[in-house]
Coordinates of C-alpha atoms in Angstrom, one line a residue:
Chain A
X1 CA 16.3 -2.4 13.4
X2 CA 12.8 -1.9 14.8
X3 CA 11.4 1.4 15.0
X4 CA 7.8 3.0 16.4
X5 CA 7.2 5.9 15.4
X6 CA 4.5 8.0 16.6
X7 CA 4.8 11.4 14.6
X8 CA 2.0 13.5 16.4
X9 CA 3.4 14.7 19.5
X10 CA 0.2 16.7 20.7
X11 CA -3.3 16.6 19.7
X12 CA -6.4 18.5 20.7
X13 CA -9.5 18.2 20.0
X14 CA -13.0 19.3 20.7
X15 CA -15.2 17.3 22.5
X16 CA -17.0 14.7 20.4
X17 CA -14.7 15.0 17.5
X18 CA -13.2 12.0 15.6
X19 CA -9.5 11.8 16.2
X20 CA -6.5 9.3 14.7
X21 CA -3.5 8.6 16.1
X22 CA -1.1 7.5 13.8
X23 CA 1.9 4.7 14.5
X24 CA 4.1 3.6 11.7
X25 CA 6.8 0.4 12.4
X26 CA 9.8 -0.6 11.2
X27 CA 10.9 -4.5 11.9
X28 CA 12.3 -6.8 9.2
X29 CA 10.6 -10.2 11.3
X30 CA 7.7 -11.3 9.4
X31 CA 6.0 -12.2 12.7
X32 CA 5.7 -9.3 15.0
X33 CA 2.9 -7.7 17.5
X34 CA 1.6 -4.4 17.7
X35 CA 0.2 -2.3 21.2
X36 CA -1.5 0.5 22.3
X37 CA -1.6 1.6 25.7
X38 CA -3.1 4.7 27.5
X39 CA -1.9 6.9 30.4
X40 CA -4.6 8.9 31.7
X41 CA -3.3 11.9 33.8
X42 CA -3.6 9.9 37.2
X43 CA -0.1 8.0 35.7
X44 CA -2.0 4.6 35.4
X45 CA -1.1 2.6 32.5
X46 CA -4.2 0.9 30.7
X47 CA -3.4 -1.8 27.8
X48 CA -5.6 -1.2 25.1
X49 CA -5.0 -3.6 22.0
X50 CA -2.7 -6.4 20.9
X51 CA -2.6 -7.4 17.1
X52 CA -0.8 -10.5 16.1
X53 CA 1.1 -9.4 12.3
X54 CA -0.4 -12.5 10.8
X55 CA -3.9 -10.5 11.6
X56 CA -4.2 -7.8 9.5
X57 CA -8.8 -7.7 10.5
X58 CA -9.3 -4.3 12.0
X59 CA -10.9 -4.3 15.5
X60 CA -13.5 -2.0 17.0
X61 CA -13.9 -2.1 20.6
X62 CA -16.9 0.6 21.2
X63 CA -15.8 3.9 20.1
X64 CA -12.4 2.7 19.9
X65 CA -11.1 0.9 16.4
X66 CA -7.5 0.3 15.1
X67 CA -6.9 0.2 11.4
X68 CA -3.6 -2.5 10.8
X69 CA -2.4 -2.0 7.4
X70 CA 0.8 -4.0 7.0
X71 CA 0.7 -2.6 3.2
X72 CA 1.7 0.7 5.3
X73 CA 3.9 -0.7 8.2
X74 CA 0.8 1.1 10.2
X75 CA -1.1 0.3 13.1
X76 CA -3.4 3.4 13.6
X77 CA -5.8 3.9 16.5
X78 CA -9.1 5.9 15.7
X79 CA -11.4 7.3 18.6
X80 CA -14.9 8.2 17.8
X81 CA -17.3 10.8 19.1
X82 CA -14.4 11.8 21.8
X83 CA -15.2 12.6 25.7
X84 CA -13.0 14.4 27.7
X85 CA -12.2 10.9 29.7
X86 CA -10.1 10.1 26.7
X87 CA -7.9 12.7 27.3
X88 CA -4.2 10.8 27.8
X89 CA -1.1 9.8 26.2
X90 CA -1.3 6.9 24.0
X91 CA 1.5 4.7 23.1
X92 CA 2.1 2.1 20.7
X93 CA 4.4 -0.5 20.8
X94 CA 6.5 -3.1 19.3
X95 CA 7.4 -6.5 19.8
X96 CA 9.0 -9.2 18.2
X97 CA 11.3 -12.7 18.9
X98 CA 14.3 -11.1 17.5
X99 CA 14.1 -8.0 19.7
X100 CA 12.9 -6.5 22.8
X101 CA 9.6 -4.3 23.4
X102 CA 10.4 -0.9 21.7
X103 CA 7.6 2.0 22.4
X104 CA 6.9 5.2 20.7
X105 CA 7.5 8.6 22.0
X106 CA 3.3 8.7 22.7
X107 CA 1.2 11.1 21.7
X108 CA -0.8 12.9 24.1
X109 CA -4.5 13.8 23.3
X110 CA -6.2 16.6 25.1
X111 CA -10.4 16.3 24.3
X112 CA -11.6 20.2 24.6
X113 CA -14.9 20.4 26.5
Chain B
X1 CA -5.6 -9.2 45.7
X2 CA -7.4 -8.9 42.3
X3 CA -5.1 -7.2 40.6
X4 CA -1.2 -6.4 40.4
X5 CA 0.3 -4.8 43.2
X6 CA 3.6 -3.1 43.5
X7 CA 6.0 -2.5 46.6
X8 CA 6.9 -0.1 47.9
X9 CA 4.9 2.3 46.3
X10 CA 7.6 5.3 46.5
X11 CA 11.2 4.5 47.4
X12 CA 13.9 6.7 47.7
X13 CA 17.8 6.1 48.3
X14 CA 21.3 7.6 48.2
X15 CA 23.2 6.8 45.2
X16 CA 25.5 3.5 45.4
X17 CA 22.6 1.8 47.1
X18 CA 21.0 -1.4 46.2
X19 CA 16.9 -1.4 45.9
X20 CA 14.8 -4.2 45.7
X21 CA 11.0 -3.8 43.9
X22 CA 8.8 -6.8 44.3
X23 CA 5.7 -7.3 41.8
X24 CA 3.1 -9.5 43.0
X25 CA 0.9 -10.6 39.7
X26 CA -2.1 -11.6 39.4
X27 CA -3.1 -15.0 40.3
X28 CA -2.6 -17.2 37.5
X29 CA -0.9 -15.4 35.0
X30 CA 2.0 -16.5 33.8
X31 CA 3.5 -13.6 32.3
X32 CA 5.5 -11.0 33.7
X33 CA 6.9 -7.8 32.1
X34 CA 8.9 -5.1 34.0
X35 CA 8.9 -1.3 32.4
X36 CA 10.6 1.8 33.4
X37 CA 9.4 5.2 32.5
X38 CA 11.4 8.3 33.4
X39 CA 9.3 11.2 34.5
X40 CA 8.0 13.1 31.7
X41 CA 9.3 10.5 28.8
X42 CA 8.4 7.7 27.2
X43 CA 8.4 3.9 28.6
X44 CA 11.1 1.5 28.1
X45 CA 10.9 -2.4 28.6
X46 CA 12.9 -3.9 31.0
X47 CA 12.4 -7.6 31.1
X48 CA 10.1 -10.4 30.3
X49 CA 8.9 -13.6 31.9
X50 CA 7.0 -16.5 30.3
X51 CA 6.3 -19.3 32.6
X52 CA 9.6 -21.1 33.0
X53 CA 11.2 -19.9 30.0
X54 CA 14.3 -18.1 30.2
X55 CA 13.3 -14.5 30.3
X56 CA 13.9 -11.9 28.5
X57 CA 16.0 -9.6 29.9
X58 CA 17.1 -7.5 26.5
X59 CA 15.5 -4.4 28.1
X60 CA 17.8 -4.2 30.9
X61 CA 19.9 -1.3 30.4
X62 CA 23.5 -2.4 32.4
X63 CA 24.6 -5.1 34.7
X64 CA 23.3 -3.2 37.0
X65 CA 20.2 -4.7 36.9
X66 CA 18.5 -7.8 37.6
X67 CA 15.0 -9.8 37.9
X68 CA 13.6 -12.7 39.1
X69 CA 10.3 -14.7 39.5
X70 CA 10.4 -17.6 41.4
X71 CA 7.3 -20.2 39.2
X72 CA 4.9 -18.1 38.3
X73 CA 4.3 -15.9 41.4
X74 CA 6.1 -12.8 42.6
X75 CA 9.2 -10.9 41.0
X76 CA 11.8 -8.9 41.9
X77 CA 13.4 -6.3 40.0
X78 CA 17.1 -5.3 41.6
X79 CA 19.2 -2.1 41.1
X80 CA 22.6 -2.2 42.1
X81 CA 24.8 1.1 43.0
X82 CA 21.7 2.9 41.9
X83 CA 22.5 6.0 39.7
X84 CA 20.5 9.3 39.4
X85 CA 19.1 8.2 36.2
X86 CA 18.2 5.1 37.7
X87 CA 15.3 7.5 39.1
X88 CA 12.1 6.5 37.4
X89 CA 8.7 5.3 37.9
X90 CA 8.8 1.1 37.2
X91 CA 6.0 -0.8 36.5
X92 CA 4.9 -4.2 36.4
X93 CA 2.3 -6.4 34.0
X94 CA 1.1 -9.7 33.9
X95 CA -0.9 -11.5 31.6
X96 CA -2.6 -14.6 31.4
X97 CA -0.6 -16.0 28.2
X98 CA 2.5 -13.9 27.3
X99 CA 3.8 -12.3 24.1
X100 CA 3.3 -14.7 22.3
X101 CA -0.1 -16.0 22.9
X102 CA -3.9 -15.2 22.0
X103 CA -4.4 -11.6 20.4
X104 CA -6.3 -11.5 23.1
X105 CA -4.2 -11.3 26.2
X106 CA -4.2 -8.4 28.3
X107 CA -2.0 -7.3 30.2
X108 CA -2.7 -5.7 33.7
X109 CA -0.7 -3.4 35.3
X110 CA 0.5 -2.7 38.6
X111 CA 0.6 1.3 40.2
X112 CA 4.5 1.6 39.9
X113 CA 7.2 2.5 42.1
X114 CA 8.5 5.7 42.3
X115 CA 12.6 5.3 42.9
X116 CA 14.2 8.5 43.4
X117 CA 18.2 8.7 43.7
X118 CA 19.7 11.7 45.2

Protein backbone atom coordinates (compact mmCIF):
# COMPACT_ATOMS: atom_id res chain seq x y z
CA UNK A 1 0.00 0.00 0.00
CA UNK A 2 1.38 3.55 -0.41
CA UNK A 3 1.69 5.64 2.45
CA UNK A 4 3.04 9.56 3.18
CA UNK A 5 3.71 10.27 6.08
CA UNK A 6 4.36 13.58 7.45
CA UNK A 7 5.05 13.09 11.24
CA UNK A 8 5.37 16.86 12.32
CA UNK A 9 2.07 18.21 12.61
CA UNK A 10 3.20 21.83 13.77
CA UNK A 11 6.32 23.63 13.66
CA UNK A 12 7.49 27.10 14.75
CA UNK A 13 10.23 28.68 14.33
CA UNK A 14 11.97 31.96 14.80
CA UNK A 15 12.56 34.04 12.10
CA UNK A 16 15.75 33.16 10.09
CA UNK A 17 16.05 29.84 11.58
CA UNK A 18 16.87 26.65 9.52
CA UNK A 19 13.85 24.32 9.54
CA UNK A 20 13.20 20.52 7.98
CA UNK A 21 10.28 19.12 7.29
CA UNK A 22 10.32 15.56 7.25
CA UNK A 23 8.23 13.05 4.72
CA UNK A 24 8.80 9.36 4.83
CA UNK A 25 6.90 6.99 1.88
CA UNK A 26 5.81 3.71 1.69
CA UNK A 27 5.12 2.26 -2.12
CA UNK A 28 6.47 -1.13 -3.25
CA UNK A 29 6.75 0.32 -7.32
CA UNK A 30 10.20 0.84 -8.07
CA UNK A 31 9.27 3.93 -10.20
CA UNK A 32 7.41 6.42 -8.22
CA UNK A 33 7.43 10.52 -7.79
CA UNK A 34 7.61 12.51 -4.91
CA UNK A 35 5.81 16.41 -4.26
CA UNK A 36 5.77 19.17 -2.14
CA UNK A 37 3.30 21.79 -2.23
CA UNK A 38 2.66 24.88 -0.02
CA UNK A 39 -0.62 26.59 1.20
CA UNK A 40 0.06 29.94 2.40
CA UNK A 41 -2.80 31.28 4.62
CA UNK A 42 -4.58 33.06 1.65
CA UNK A 43 -5.67 29.07 0.66
CA UNK A 44 -3.59 29.12 -2.61
CA UNK A 45 -1.97 26.05 -3.44
CA UNK A 46 1.86 26.57 -4.83
CA UNK A 47 3.63 23.35 -6.28
CA UNK A 48 6.98 23.34 -5.08
CA UNK A 49 9.07 20.19 -6.33
CA UNK A 50 8.68 17.04 -8.31
CA UNK A 51 11.48 14.25 -7.98
CA UNK A 52 11.41 11.34 -10.41
CA UNK A 53 12.55 7.98 -7.94
CA UNK A 54 15.12 7.16 -10.48
CA UNK A 55 16.71 10.74 -9.29
CA UNK A 56 17.92 10.40 -6.06
CA UNK A 57 20.40 14.29 -6.80
CA UNK A 58 19.22 16.62 -4.16
CA UNK A 59 17.91 20.00 -5.46
CA UNK A 60 18.27 23.50 -4.08
CA UNK A 61 16.07 26.13 -5.38
CA UNK A 62 17.37 29.36 -3.39
CA UNK A 63 16.83 28.92 0.19
CA UNK A 64 14.74 26.00 -0.52
CA UNK A 65 16.54 22.33 -0.90
CA UNK A 66 15.09 18.76 -0.66
CA UNK A 67 17.18 15.92 0.48
CA UNK A 68 15.75 12.37 -1.51
CA UNK A 69 17.20 9.48 0.19
CA UNK A 70 15.58 6.40 -1.12
CA UNK A 71 18.07 4.42 1.43
CA UNK A 72 15.40 6.11 3.87
CA UNK A 73 12.06 6.00 1.90
CA UNK A 74 12.53 10.00 2.64
CA UNK A 75 11.93 12.93 0.66
CA UNK A 76 12.75 15.81 3.21
CA UNK A 77 12.28 19.58 2.49
CA UNK A 78 14.85 22.01 4.26
CA UNK A 79 14.28 25.89 4.34
CA UNK A 80 17.11 28.10 5.11
CA UNK A 81 17.47 31.42 6.84
CA UNK A 82 13.40 31.40 7.21
CA UNK A 83 11.08 34.70 6.62
CA UNK A 84 7.89 34.95 7.94
CA UNK A 85 6.49 34.66 4.03
CA UNK A 86 7.26 30.93 4.51
CA UNK A 87 4.83 30.57 6.95
CA UNK A 88 2.27 27.70 5.44
CA UNK A 89 1.35 24.23 5.33
CA UNK A 90 3.49 22.04 3.30
CA UNK A 91 2.54 18.87 1.88
CA UNK A 92 4.17 16.05 0.24
CA UNK A 93 2.89 13.75 -1.98
CA UNK A 94 2.89 10.51 -3.63
CA UNK A 95 2.48 9.14 -6.96
CA UNK A 96 2.92 6.20 -8.82
CA UNK A 97 1.27 3.98 -12.05
CA UNK A 98 -0.05 1.38 -9.79
CA UNK A 99 -1.98 3.93 -7.59
CA UNK A 100 -3.47 7.25 -7.31
CA UNK A 101 -1.97 10.65 -5.80
CA UNK A 102 -1.85 9.95 -1.91
CA UNK A 103 -0.82 13.25 0.22
CA UNK A 104 0.33 13.65 3.73
CA UNK A 105 -1.59 15.08 6.52
CA UNK A 106 0.86 18.56 5.93
CA UNK A 107 2.66 20.17 8.33
CA UNK A 108 2.09 23.58 8.99
CA UNK A 109 5.06 25.94 9.66
CA UNK A 110 4.61 29.19 11.54
CA UNK A 111 8.13 31.49 11.04
CA UNK A 112 8.13 33.76 14.48
CA UNK A 113 9.08 37.31 13.70
CA UNK B 1 -6.08 34.05 -19.26
CA UNK B 2 -2.49 33.31 -18.08
CA UNK B 3 -3.18 31.08 -15.68
CA UNK B 4 -5.90 28.44 -14.48
CA UNK B 5 -9.16 29.62 -13.68
CA UNK B 6 -11.98 28.05 -11.82
CA UNK B 7 -15.84 28.53 -12.01
CA UNK B 8 -17.82 29.41 -10.05
CA UNK B 9 -15.71 30.58 -7.52
CA UNK B 10 -18.19 29.72 -4.48
CA UNK B 11 -21.20 27.52 -5.18
CA UNK B 12 -23.64 26.48 -2.91
CA UNK B 13 -26.70 23.89 -3.17
CA UNK B 14 -29.31 21.78 -1.37
CA UNK B 15 -28.42 18.36 -0.91
CA UNK B 16 -29.64 15.77 -3.86
CA UNK B 17 -28.58 18.44 -6.32
CA UNK B 18 -26.22 18.00 -9.24
CA UNK B 19 -23.15 20.72 -9.59
CA UNK B 20 -21.11 21.20 -12.39
CA UNK B 21 -17.28 22.87 -11.77
CA UNK B 22 -15.52 23.80 -14.96
CA UNK B 23 -11.62 24.21 -14.98
CA UNK B 24 -10.24 26.20 -17.72
CA UNK B 25 -6.21 25.25 -17.92
CA UNK B 26 -3.74 26.82 -19.14
CA UNK B 27 -3.14 27.09 -22.68
CA UNK B 28 -1.22 24.30 -23.88
CA UNK B 29 -0.91 22.09 -21.11
CA UNK B 30 -1.95 18.89 -21.42
CA UNK B 31 -2.43 17.74 -18.13
CA UNK B 32 -5.19 18.03 -15.89
CA UNK B 33 -5.59 17.06 -12.18
CA UNK B 34 -8.76 17.63 -10.08
CA UNK B 35 -8.22 17.69 -5.96
CA UNK B 36 -10.56 18.09 -3.22
CA UNK B 37 -9.70 19.44 0.18
CA UNK B 38 -12.18 19.58 3.03
CA UNK B 39 -11.96 22.56 5.13
CA UNK B 40 -9.44 22.31 7.67
CA UNK B 41 -7.82 18.74 6.28
CA UNK B 42 -5.65 17.47 4.09
CA UNK B 43 -6.02 17.22 0.06
CA UNK B 44 -7.19 14.27 -1.69
CA UNK B 45 -6.79 13.61 -5.53
CA UNK B 46 -9.66 13.26 -7.53
CA UNK B 47 -8.74 12.57 -11.06
CA UNK B 48 -6.15 12.85 -13.69
CA UNK B 49 -5.90 13.76 -17.34
CA UNK B 50 -3.02 13.14 -19.79
CA UNK B 51 -3.67 14.29 -23.25
CA UNK B 52 -5.94 11.63 -24.65
CA UNK B 53 -5.18 8.91 -22.42
CA UNK B 54 -7.81 7.47 -20.48
CA UNK B 55 -7.73 9.23 -17.23
CA UNK B 56 -7.29 8.54 -14.17
CA UNK B 57 -10.17 8.60 -12.20
CA UNK B 58 -8.85 6.25 -8.98
CA UNK B 59 -9.38 9.41 -6.83
CA UNK B 60 -12.91 9.64 -7.26
CA UNK B 61 -14.50 8.74 -4.09
CA UNK B 62 -18.23 7.11 -5.36
CA UNK B 63 -20.21 6.96 -8.53
CA UNK B 64 -21.23 9.95 -7.63
CA UNK B 65 -18.69 11.63 -9.38
CA UNK B 66 -17.56 12.35 -12.76
CA UNK B 67 -15.01 14.40 -15.08
CA UNK B 68 -14.40 15.24 -18.37
CA UNK B 69 -12.01 17.19 -20.71
CA UNK B 70 -12.95 17.56 -24.01
CA UNK B 71 -8.84 17.48 -26.09
CA UNK B 72 -6.83 19.30 -24.09
CA UNK B 73 -8.93 22.32 -23.15
CA UNK B 74 -11.55 22.83 -20.36
CA UNK B 75 -12.95 20.12 -17.79
CA UNK B 76 -15.63 19.48 -15.86
CA UNK B 77 -15.84 17.91 -12.66
CA UNK B 78 -19.70 16.66 -11.81
CA UNK B 79 -21.35 15.85 -8.46
CA UNK B 80 -24.41 14.02 -8.51
CA UNK B 81 -27.10 14.05 -5.44
CA UNK B 82 -24.45 16.00 -3.71
CA UNK B 83 -24.02 15.01 -0.01
CA UNK B 84 -22.96 17.25 2.98
CA UNK B 85 -19.47 15.89 2.82
CA UNK B 86 -19.45 16.54 -0.65
CA UNK B 87 -18.73 20.17 0.79
CA UNK B 88 -15.13 21.07 0.14
CA UNK B 89 -12.95 23.46 -1.62
CA UNK B 90 -11.88 21.66 -5.34
CA UNK B 91 -9.12 22.53 -7.14
CA UNK B 92 -7.72 22.23 -10.44
CA UNK B 93 -3.93 21.87 -12.01
CA UNK B 94 -2.43 21.71 -15.18
CA UNK B 95 0.83 21.11 -16.34
CA UNK B 96 2.60 21.23 -19.38
CA UNK B 97 3.64 17.31 -19.52
CA UNK B 98 1.84 15.15 -16.87
CA UNK B 99 2.85 12.77 -14.15
CA UNK B 100 4.87 11.20 -15.94
CA UNK B 101 7.03 13.57 -17.73
CA UNK B 102 10.18 15.89 -17.08
CA UNK B 103 11.14 16.33 -13.20
CA UNK B 104 10.49 19.44 -14.24
CA UNK B 105 6.88 20.01 -14.83
CA UNK B 106 4.94 22.16 -12.76
CA UNK B 107 1.90 22.19 -12.07
CA UNK B 108 -0.34 25.46 -11.79
CA UNK B 109 -3.18 25.74 -9.97
CA UNK B 110 -6.43 27.20 -10.24
CA UNK B 111 -8.26 29.36 -6.98
CA UNK B 112 -10.77 26.54 -6.19
CA UNK B 113 -14.39 26.31 -5.69
CA UNK B 114 -15.97 26.47 -2.65
CA UNK B 115 -19.14 23.89 -2.79
CA UNK B 116 -21.13 24.00 0.26
CA UNK B 117 -24.21 21.43 0.74
CA UNK B 118 -26.81 22.25 3.23
Amino acid sequence: AQKVTQAQTEISVVEKEDVTLDCVYETRDTTYYLFWYKQPPSGELVFLIRRNSFDEQNEISGRYSWNFQKSTSSFNFTITASQVVDSAVYFCALYSSASKIIFGSGTRLSIRP
Amino acid sequence: GAGVSQSPSNKVTEKGKDVELRCDPISGHTALYWYRQRLGQGLEFLIYFQGNSAPDKSGLPSDRFSAERTGESVSTLTIQRTQQEDSAVYLCASSLVGLRGASTDTQYFGPGTRLTVL
